[in-house]
Amino acid sequence: MDGKRFVRVFKQGGLSSDMEIWMDRVTGVHYLYRQNGYSGGLTVLVDRDGKPVIGGPEEWE
């Protein structure tokens, strides 16, 4: 591991709005980060059963 605990696995955005999915490399849990202008928020991604979305090394950048 290169020392980074979190890696971005997805990015979509425009001029003032971004949406990113970040993965914790230790737990595999995915988080959604949404930015719009000067505000933003972070939340855990869940599947249809309400469990956290978990990924692995194949999703690292």
Short mmCIF file of C-alpha atoms in Angstrom, two decimals:
data_model
loop_
_atom_site.label_atom_id
_atom_site.label_comp_id
_atom_site.label_asym_id
_atom_site.label_seq_id
_atom_site.Cartn_x
_atom_site.Cartn_y
_atom_site.Cartn_z
CA MET A 1 0.00 0.00 0.00
CA ASP A 2 1.31 3.47 -0.87
CA GLY A 3 0.21 5.06 2.44
CA LYS A 4 -3.14 6.38 1.20
CA ARG A 5 -6.04 5.05 3.24
CA PHE A 6 -8.72 6.47 0.94
CA VAL A 7 -8.75 6.23 -2.85
CA ARG A 8 -11.18 7.78 -5.30
CA VAL A 9 -12.84 5.09 -7.41
CA PHE A 10 -15.32 7.28 -9.32
CA LYS A 11 -15.67 10.94 -10.28
CA GLN A 12 -18.38 12.79 -12.16
CA GLY A 13 -18.86 16.51 -12.28
CA GLY A 14 -19.06 19.84 -13.96
CA LEU A 15 -17.96 23.40 -13.35
CA SER A 16 -19.31 23.89 -9.83
CA SER A 17 -20.65 20.46 -8.90
CA ASP A 18 -18.78 17.20 -8.28
CA MET A 19 -19.79 13.74 -7.16
CA GLU A 20 -17.13 11.24 -6.11
CA ILE A 21 -17.03 7.76 -4.62
CA TRP A 22 -14.17 7.11 -2.21
CA MET A 23 -13.13 3.75 -0.83
CA ASP A 24 -11.47 3.07 2.50
CA ARG A 25 -8.63 0.70 1.62
CA VAL A 26 -8.59 -0.79 5.12
CA THR A 27 -12.30 -1.66 5.43
CA GLY A 28 -13.35 -1.62 1.75
CA VAL A 29 -16.35 0.59 2.58
CA HIS A 30 -17.46 3.08 -0.10
CA TYR A 31 -18.44 6.69 0.63
CA LEU A 32 -20.24 9.21 -1.56
CA TYR A 33 -18.86 12.75 -1.54
CA ARG A 34 -20.98 15.47 -3.13
CA GLN A 35 -19.80 19.03 -3.64
CA ASN A 36 -21.83 21.90 -4.99
CA GLY A 37 -20.22 25.34 -4.94
CA TYR A 38 -18.85 26.00 -1.46
CA SER A 39 -20.79 23.23 0.29
CA GLY A 40 -20.39 19.48 0.34
CA GLY A 41 -21.27 16.31 2.17
CA LEU A 42 -20.04 12.79 2.77
CA THR A 43 -22.09 9.65 3.48
CA VAL A 44 -21.59 5.91 3.42
CA LEU A 45 -23.05 4.12 0.39
CA VAL A 46 -25.50 1.33 1.18
CA ASP A 47 -26.99 -1.45 -0.92
CA ARG A 48 -30.70 -2.22 -1.21
CA ASP A 49 -30.58 -4.15 2.09
CA GLY A 50 -29.10 -1.17 3.94
CA LYS A 51 -25.65 -2.74 4.28
CA PRO A 52 -22.50 -0.74 3.41
CA VAL A 53 -21.17 -1.17 -0.14
CA ILE A 54 -17.81 -2.92 0.13
CA GLY A 55 -15.20 -3.23 -2.62
CA GLY A 56 -11.69 -4.54 -2.98
CA PRO A 57 -8.31 -3.87 -4.54
CA GLU A 58 -9.62 -4.35 -8.07
CA GLU A 59 -11.39 -0.98 -7.69
CA TRP A 60 -8.34 1.05 -6.61
CA GLU A 61 -7.08 3.73 -8.99
#
